[in-house]
Coordinates of N, CA and C in Angstrom, one line a residue:
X1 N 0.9 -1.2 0.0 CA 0.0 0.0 0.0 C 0.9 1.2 0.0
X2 N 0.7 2.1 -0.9 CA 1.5 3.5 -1.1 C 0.9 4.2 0.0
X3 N 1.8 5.5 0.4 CA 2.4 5.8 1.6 C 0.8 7.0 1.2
X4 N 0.5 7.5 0.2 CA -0.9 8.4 0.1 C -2.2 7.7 0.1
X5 N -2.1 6.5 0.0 CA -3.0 5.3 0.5 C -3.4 5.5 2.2
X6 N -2.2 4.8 2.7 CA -2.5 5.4 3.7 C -2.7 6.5 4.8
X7 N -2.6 7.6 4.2 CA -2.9 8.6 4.9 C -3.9 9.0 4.4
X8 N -4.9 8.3 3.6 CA -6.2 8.9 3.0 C -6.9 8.1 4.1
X9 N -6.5 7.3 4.8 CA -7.4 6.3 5.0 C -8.1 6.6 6.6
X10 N -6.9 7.2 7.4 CA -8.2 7.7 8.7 C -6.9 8.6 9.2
X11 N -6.9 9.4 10.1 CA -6.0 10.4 10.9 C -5.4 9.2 11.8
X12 N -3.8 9.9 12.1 CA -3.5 9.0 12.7 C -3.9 9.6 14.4
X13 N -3.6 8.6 15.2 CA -3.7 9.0 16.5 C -2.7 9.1 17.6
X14 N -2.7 10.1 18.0 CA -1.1 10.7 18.8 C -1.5 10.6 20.1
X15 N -1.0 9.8 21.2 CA -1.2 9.7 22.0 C -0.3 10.9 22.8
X16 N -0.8 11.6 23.8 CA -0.1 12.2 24.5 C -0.1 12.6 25.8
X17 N 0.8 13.1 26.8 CA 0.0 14.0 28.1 C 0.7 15.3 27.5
X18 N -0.4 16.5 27.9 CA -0.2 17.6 26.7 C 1.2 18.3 27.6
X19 N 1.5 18.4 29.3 CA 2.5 19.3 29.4 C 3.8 18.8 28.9
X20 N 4.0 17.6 28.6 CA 5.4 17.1 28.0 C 5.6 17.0 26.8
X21 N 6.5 17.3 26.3 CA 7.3 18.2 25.7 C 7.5 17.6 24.1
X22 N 8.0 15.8 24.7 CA 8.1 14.7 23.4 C 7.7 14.7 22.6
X23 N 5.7 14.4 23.1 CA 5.1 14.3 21.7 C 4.8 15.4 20.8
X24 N 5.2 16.8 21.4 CA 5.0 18.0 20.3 C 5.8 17.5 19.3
X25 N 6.9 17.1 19.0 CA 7.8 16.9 17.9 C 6.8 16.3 16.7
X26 N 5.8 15.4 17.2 CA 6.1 14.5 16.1 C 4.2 15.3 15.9
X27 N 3.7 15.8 16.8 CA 2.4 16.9 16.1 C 3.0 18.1 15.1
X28 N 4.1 18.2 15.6 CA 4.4 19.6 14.4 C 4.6 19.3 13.2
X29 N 5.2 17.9 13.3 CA 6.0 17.8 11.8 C 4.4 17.0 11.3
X30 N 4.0 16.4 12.0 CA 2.5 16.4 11.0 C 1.8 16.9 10.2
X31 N 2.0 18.4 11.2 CA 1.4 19.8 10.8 C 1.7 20.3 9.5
X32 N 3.1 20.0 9.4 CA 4.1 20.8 8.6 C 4.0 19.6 7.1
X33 N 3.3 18.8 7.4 CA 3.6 17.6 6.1 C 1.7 17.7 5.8
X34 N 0.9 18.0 6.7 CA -0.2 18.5 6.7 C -0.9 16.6 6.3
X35 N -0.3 16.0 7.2 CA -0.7 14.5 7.5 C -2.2 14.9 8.4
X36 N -3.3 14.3 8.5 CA -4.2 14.1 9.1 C -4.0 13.3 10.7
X37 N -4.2 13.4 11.5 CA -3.4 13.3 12.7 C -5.3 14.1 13.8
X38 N -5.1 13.3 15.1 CA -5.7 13.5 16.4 C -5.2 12.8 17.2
X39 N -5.2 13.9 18.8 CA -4.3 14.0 20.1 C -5.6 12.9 20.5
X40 N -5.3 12.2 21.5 CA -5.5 11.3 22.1 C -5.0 11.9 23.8
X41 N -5.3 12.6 24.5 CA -4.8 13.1 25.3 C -5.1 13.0 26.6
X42 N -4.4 12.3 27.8 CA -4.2 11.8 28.9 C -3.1 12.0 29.9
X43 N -4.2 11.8 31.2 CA -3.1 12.4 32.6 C -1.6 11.3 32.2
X44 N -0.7 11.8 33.1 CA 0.6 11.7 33.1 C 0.7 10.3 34.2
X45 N -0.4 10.3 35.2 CA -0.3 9.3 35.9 C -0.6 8.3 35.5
X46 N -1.3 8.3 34.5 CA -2.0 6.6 33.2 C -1.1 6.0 32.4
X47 N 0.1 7.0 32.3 CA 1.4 6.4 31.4 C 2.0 5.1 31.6
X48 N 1.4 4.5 32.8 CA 2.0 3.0 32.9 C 1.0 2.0 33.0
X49 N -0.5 2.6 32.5 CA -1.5 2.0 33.1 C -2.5 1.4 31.1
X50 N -3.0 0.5 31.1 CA -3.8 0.1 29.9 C -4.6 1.4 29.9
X51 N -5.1 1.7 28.8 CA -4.6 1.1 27.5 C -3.5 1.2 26.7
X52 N -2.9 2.5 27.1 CA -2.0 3.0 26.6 C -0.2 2.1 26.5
X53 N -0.4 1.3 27.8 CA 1.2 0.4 27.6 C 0.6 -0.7 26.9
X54 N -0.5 -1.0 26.2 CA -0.7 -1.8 25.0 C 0.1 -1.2 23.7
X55 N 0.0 0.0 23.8 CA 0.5 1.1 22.9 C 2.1 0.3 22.6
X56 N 2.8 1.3 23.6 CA 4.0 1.9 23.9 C 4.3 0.9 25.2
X57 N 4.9 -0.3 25.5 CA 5.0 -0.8 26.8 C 5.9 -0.5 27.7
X58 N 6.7 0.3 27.3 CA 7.5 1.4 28.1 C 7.0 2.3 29.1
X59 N 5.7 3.0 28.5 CA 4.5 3.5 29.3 C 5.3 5.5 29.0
X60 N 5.7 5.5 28.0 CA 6.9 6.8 27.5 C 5.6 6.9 26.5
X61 N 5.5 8.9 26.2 CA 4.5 9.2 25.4 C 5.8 9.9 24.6
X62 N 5.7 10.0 23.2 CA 4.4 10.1 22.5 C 3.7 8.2 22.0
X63 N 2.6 8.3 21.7 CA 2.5 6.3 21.6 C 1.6 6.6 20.1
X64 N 2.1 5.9 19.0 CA 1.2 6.2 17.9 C 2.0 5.2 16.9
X65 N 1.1 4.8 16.0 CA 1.2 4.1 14.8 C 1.5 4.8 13.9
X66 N 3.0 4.8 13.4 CA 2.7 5.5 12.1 C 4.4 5.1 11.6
X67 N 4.7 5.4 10.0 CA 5.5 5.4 9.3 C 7.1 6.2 9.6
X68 N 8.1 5.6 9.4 CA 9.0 7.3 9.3 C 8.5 7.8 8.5
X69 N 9.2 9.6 8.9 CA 8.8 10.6 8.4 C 8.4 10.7 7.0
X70 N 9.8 9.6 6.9 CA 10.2 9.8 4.9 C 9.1 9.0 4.6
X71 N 7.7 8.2 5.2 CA 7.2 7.6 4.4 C 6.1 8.5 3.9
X72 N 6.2 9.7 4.6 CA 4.5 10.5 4.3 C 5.0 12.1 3.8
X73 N 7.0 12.0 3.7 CA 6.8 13.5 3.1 C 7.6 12.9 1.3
X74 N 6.3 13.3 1.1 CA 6.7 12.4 -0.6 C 6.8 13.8 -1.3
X75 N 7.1 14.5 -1.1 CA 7.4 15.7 -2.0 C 9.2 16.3 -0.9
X76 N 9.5 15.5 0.0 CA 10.5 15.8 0.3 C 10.7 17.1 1.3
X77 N 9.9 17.8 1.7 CA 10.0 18.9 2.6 C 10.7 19.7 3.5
X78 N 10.8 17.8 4.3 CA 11.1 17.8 5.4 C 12.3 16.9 5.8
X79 N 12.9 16.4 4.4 CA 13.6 15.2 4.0 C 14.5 15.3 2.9
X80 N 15.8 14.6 3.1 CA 16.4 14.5 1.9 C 16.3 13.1 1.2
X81 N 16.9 13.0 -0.1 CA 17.1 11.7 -0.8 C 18.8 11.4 -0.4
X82 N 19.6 12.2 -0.8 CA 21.2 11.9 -0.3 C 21.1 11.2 0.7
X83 N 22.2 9.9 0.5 CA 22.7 9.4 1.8 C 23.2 10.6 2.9
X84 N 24.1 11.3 2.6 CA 25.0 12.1 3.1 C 23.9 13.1 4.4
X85 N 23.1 13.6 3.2 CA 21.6 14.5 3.9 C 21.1 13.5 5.1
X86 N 20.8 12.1 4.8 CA 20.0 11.4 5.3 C 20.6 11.0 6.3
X87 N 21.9 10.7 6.7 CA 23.1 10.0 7.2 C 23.2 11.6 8.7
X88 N 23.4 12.4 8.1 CA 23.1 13.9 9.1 C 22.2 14.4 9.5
X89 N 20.4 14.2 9.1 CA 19.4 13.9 9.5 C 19.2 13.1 11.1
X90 N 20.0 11.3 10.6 CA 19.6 10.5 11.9 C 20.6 10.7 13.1
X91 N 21.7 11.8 12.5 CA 22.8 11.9 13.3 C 22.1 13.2 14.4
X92 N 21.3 14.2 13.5 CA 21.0 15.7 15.0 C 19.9 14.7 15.7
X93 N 18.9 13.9 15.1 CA 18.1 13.2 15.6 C 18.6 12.2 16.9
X94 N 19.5 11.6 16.7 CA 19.8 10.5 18.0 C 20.3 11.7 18.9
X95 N 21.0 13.1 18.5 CA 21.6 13.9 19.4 C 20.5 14.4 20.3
X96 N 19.4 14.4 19.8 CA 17.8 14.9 20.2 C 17.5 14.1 21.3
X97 N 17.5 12.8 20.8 CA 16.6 11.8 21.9 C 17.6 11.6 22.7
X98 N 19.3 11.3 22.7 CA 20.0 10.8 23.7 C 20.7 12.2 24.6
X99 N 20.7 13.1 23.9 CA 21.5 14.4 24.4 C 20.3 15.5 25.2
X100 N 19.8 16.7 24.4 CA 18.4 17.0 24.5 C 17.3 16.7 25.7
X101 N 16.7 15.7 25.0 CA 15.5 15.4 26.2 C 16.2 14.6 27.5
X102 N 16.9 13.4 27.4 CA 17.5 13.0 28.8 C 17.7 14.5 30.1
X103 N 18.3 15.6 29.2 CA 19.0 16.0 30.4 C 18.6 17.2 30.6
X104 N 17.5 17.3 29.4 CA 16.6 18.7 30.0 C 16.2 17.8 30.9
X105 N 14.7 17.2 30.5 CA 14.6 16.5 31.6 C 14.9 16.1 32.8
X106 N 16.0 15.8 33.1 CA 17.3 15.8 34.5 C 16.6 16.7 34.8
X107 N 17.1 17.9 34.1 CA 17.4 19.1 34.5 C 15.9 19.9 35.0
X108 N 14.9 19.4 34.3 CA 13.3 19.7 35.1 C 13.0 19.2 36.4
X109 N 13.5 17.6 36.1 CA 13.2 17.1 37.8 C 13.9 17.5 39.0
X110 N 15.0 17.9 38.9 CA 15.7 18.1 39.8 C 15.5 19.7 40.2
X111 N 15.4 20.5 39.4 CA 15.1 22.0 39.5 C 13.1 21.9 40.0
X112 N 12.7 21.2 40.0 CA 11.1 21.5 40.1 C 10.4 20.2 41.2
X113 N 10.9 18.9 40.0 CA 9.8 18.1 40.9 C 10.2 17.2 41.9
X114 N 11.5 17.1 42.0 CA 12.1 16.0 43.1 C 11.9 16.3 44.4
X115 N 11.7 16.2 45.6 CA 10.8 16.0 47.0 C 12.3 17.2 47.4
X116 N 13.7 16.9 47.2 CA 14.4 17.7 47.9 C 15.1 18.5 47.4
X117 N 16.1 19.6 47.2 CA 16.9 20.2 46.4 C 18.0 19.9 46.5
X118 N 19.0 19.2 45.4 CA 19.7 19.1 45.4 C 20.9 19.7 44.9
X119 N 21.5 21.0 45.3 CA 22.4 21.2 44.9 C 23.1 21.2 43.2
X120 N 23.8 20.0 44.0 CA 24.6 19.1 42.6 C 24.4 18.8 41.7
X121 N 22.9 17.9 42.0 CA 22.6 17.5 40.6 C 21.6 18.4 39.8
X122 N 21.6 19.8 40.4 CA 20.6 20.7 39.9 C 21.9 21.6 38.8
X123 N 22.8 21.9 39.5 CA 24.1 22.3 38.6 C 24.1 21.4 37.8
X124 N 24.5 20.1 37.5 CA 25.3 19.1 36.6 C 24.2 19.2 35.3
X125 N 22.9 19.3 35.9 CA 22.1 18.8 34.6 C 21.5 20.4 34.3
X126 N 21.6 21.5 34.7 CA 21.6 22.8 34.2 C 22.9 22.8 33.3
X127 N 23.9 22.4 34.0 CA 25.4 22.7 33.0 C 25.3 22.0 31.2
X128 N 24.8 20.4 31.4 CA 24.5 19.9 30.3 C 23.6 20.3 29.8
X129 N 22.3 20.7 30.3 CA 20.9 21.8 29.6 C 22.4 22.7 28.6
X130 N 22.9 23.4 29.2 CA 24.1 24.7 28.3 C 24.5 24.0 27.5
X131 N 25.5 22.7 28.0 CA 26.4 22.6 26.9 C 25.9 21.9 25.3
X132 N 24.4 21.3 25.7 CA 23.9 20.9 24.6 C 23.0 22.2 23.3
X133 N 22.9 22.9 24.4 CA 22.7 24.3 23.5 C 24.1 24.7 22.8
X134 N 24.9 25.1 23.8 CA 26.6 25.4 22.8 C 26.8 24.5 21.9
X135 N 26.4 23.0 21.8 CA 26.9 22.4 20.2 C 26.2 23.0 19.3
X136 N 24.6 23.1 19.7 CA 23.7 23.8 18.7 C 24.1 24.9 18.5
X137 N 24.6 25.7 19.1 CA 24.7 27.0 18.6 C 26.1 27.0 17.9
X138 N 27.1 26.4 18.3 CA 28.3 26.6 17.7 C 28.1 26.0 16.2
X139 N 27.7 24.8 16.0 CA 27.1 24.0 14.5 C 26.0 24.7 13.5
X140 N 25.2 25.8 14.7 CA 24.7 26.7 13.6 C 25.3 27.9 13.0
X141 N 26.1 28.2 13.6 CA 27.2 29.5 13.3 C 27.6 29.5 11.6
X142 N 26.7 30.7 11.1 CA 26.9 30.9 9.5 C 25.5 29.5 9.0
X143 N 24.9 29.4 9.4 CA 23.8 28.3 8.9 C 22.3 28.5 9.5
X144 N 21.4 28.5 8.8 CA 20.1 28.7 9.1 C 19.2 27.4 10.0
X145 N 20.0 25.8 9.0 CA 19.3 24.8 9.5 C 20.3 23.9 9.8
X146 N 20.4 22.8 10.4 CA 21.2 21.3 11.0 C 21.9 21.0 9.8
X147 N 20.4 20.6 9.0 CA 21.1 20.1 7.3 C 20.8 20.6 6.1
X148 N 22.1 21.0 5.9 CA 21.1 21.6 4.0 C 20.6 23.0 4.3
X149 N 20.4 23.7 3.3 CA 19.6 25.3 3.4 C 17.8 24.6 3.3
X150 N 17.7 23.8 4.1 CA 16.3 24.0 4.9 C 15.9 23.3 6.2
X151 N 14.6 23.7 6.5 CA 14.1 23.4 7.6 C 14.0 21.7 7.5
X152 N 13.9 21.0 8.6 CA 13.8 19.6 8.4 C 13.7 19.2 10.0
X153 N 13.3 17.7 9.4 CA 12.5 17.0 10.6 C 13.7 17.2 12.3
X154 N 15.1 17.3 11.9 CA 15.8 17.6 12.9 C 15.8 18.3 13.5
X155 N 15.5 19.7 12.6 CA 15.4 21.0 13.4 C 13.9 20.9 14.1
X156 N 13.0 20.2 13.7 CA 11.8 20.4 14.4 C 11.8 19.8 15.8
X157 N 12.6 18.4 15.5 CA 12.6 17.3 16.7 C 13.1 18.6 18.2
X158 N 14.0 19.4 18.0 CA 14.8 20.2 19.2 C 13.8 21.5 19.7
X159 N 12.5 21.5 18.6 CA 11.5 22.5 19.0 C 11.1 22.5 20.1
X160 N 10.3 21.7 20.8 CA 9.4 21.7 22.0 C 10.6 21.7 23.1
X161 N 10.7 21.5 23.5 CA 12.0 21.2 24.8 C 12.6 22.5 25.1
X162 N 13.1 23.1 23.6 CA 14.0 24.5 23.5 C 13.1 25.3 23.8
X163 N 11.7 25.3 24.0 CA 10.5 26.5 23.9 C 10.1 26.3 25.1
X164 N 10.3 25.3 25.7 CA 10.2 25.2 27.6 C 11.3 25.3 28.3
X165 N 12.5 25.9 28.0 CA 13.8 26.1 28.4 C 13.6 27.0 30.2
X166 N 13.1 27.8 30.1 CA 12.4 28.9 30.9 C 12.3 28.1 31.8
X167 N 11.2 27.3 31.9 CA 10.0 26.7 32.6 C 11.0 25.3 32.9
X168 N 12.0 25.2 32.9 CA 12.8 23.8 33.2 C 14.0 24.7 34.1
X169 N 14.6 25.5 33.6 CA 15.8 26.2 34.9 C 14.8 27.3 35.3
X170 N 14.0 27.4 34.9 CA 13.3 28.5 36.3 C 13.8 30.0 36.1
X171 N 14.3 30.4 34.7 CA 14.9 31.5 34.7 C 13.6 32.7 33.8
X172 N 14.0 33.8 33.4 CA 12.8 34.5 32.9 C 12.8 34.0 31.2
X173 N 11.5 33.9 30.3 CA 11.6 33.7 29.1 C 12.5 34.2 28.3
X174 N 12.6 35.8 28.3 CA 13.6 36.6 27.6 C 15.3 36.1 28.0
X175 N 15.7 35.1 28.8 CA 16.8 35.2 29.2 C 17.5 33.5 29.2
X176 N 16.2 32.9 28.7 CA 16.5 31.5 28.1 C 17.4 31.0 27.1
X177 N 17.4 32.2 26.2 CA 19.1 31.8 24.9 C 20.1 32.9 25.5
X178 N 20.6 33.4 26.4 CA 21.3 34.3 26.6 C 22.6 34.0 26.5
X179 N 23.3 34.4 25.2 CA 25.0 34.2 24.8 C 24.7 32.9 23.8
X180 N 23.5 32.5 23.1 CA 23.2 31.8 22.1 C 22.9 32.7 21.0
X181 N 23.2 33.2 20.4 CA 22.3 33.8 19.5 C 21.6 33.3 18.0
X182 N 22.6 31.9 17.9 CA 22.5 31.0 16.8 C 21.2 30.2 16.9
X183 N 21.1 29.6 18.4 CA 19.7 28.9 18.5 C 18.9 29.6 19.0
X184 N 19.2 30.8 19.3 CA 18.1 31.6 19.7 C 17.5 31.7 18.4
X185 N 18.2 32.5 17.1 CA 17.4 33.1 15.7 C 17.1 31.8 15.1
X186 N 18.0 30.2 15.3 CA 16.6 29.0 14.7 C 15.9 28.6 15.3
X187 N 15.5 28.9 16.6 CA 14.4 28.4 17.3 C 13.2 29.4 16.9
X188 N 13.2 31.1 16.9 CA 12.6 32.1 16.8 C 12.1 31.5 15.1
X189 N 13.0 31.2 14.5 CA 12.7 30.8 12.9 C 11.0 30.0 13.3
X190 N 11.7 29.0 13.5 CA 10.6 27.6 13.7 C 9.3 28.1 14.5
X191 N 9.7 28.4 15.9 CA 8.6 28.7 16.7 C 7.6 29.9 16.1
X192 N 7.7 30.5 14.5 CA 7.3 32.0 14.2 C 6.4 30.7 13.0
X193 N 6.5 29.6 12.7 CA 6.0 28.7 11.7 C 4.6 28.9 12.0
X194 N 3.7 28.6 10.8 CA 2.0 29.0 11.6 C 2.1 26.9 11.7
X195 N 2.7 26.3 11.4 CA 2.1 24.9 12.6 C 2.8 24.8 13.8
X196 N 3.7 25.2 14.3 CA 3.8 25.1 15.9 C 2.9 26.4 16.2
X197 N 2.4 27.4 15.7 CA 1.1 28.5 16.3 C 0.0 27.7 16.1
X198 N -0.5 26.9 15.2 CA -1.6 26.5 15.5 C -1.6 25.1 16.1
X199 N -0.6 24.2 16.7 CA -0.4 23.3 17.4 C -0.7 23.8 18.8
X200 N 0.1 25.0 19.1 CA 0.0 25.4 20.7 C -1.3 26.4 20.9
X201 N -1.8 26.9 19.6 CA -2.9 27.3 19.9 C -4.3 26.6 20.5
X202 N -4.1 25.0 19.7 CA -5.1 24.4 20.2 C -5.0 23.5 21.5
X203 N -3.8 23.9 22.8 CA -3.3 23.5 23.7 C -3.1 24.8 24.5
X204 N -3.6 26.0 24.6 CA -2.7 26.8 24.8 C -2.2 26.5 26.8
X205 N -0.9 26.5 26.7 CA -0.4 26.3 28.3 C 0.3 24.8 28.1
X206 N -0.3 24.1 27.1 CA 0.2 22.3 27.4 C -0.4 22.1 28.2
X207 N -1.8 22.5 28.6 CA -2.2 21.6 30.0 C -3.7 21.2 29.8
X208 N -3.8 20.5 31.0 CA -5.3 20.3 30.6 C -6.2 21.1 30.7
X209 N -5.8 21.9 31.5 CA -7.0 23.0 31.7 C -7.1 23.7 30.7
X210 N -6.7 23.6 29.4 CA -6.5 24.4 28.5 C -7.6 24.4 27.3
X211 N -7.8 25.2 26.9 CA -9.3 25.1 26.0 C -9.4 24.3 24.6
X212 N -8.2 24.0 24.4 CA -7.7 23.3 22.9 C -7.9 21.1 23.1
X213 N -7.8 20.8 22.4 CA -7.9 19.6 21.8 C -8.1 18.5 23.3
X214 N -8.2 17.6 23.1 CA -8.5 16.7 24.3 C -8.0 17.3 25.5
X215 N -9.1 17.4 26.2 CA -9.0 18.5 27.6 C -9.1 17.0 28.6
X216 N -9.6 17.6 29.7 CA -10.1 16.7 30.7 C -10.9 15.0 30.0
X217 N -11.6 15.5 29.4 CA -12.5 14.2 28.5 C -12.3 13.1 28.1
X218 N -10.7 13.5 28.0 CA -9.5 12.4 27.3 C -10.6 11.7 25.7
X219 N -11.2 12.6 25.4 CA -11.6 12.0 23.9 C -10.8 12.5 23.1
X220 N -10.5 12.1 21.6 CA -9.7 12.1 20.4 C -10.4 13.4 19.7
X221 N -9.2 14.0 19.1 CA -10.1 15.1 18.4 C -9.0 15.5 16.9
X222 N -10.0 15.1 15.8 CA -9.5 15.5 14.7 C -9.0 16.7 14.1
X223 N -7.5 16.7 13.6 CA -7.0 17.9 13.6 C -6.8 18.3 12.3

């Protein structure tokens, strides 16, 4: 079955809990490939509970059926054909999932939700929060995007995380890229895109109290 086969055939379903960060990645680039797609959206405390680790048995969001990217951007958008392109693609991408989210992350729990404050490990994983921004910023120096003169699925994957920077070290919005100015002007790039404005519009806050797509009701809503 071709890849416009399938995406004629029903929206996919993105499971999520809306304040984390993850599954924005893979709503934006839907957005942006204008794939048919509905949030599925649930508390944070269900993440280990059915139905959902039928899903994903890790009990980790985002949880959804679907193709890589390259199988649904058939006009290339968001994608290269070059090995070379493709090969530096999966390369900012593993830097995303293994570098990026691990230690923002860290760096949220230990600055917010952990029972005690820790010092140490509030420095260690603020420091790595920095230094993962300085590769970005130094690798963007003289460059608009990761790979190639355009936007792509890599640069989108580092969207959501970079746009809660604030709200993870506790510092003021305006002071979140301060001595970045490379990731500051590609993050401002992306985040200025109308599908991350109309992704967070219909979420506004990430939370559930929020008037946009599966609120409290945890029903699916076509997007």
């Amino acid at each position: 079955m071709s890849s416009l086969a399938i995406i004629s055939l029903k929206p996919i379903r993105v499971w999520l809990t809306p304040p984390g960060p993850n599954a924005w990645k893979v709503v934006v680039v839907l957005k942006e490939l204008g794939v048919p797609y509905e949030i599925k959206a649930f508390k944070f405390d269900d993440v280990k509970k059915k139905p959902f680790i039928d899903i994903n048995p890790n009990g980790r969001v985002p949880g959804t059926y679907i193709l890589p990217v390259r199988g649904y951007d058939l006009n290339k958008t968001l994608t290269y054909d070059g090995v070379k392109e493709k090969h530096h693609l999966n390369q900012w991408l593993q830097f995303q999932m293994s570098g990026q989210g691990p230690y923002y992350g860290a760096a949220g729990w230990f600055n917010i939700l952990h029972h005690e404050k820790l010092p140490s490990a509030i420095e260690r994983y603020n420091n790595q929060l920095k230094r993962v921004l300085g590769v970005l910023d130094g690798w963007l120096e003289g460059k608009q995007w990761l790979v190639g003169d355009k936007m792509t699925y890599a640069d989108l994957a580092f969207l959501p995380w970079n746009d809660r920077i604030d709200g993870i070290i506790l510092c003021a919005p305006e002071e979140k890229f301060d001595g970045l100015p490379n990731v500051q002007a590609w993050h401002e790039r992306m985040a200025a895109r109308p599908s991350w404005k109309k992704s967070m519009d219909r979420y506004p806050g990430w939370s559930h109290e929020g008037a946009g797509v599966g609120g409290r009701d945890g029903k699916a809503r076509a997007l």
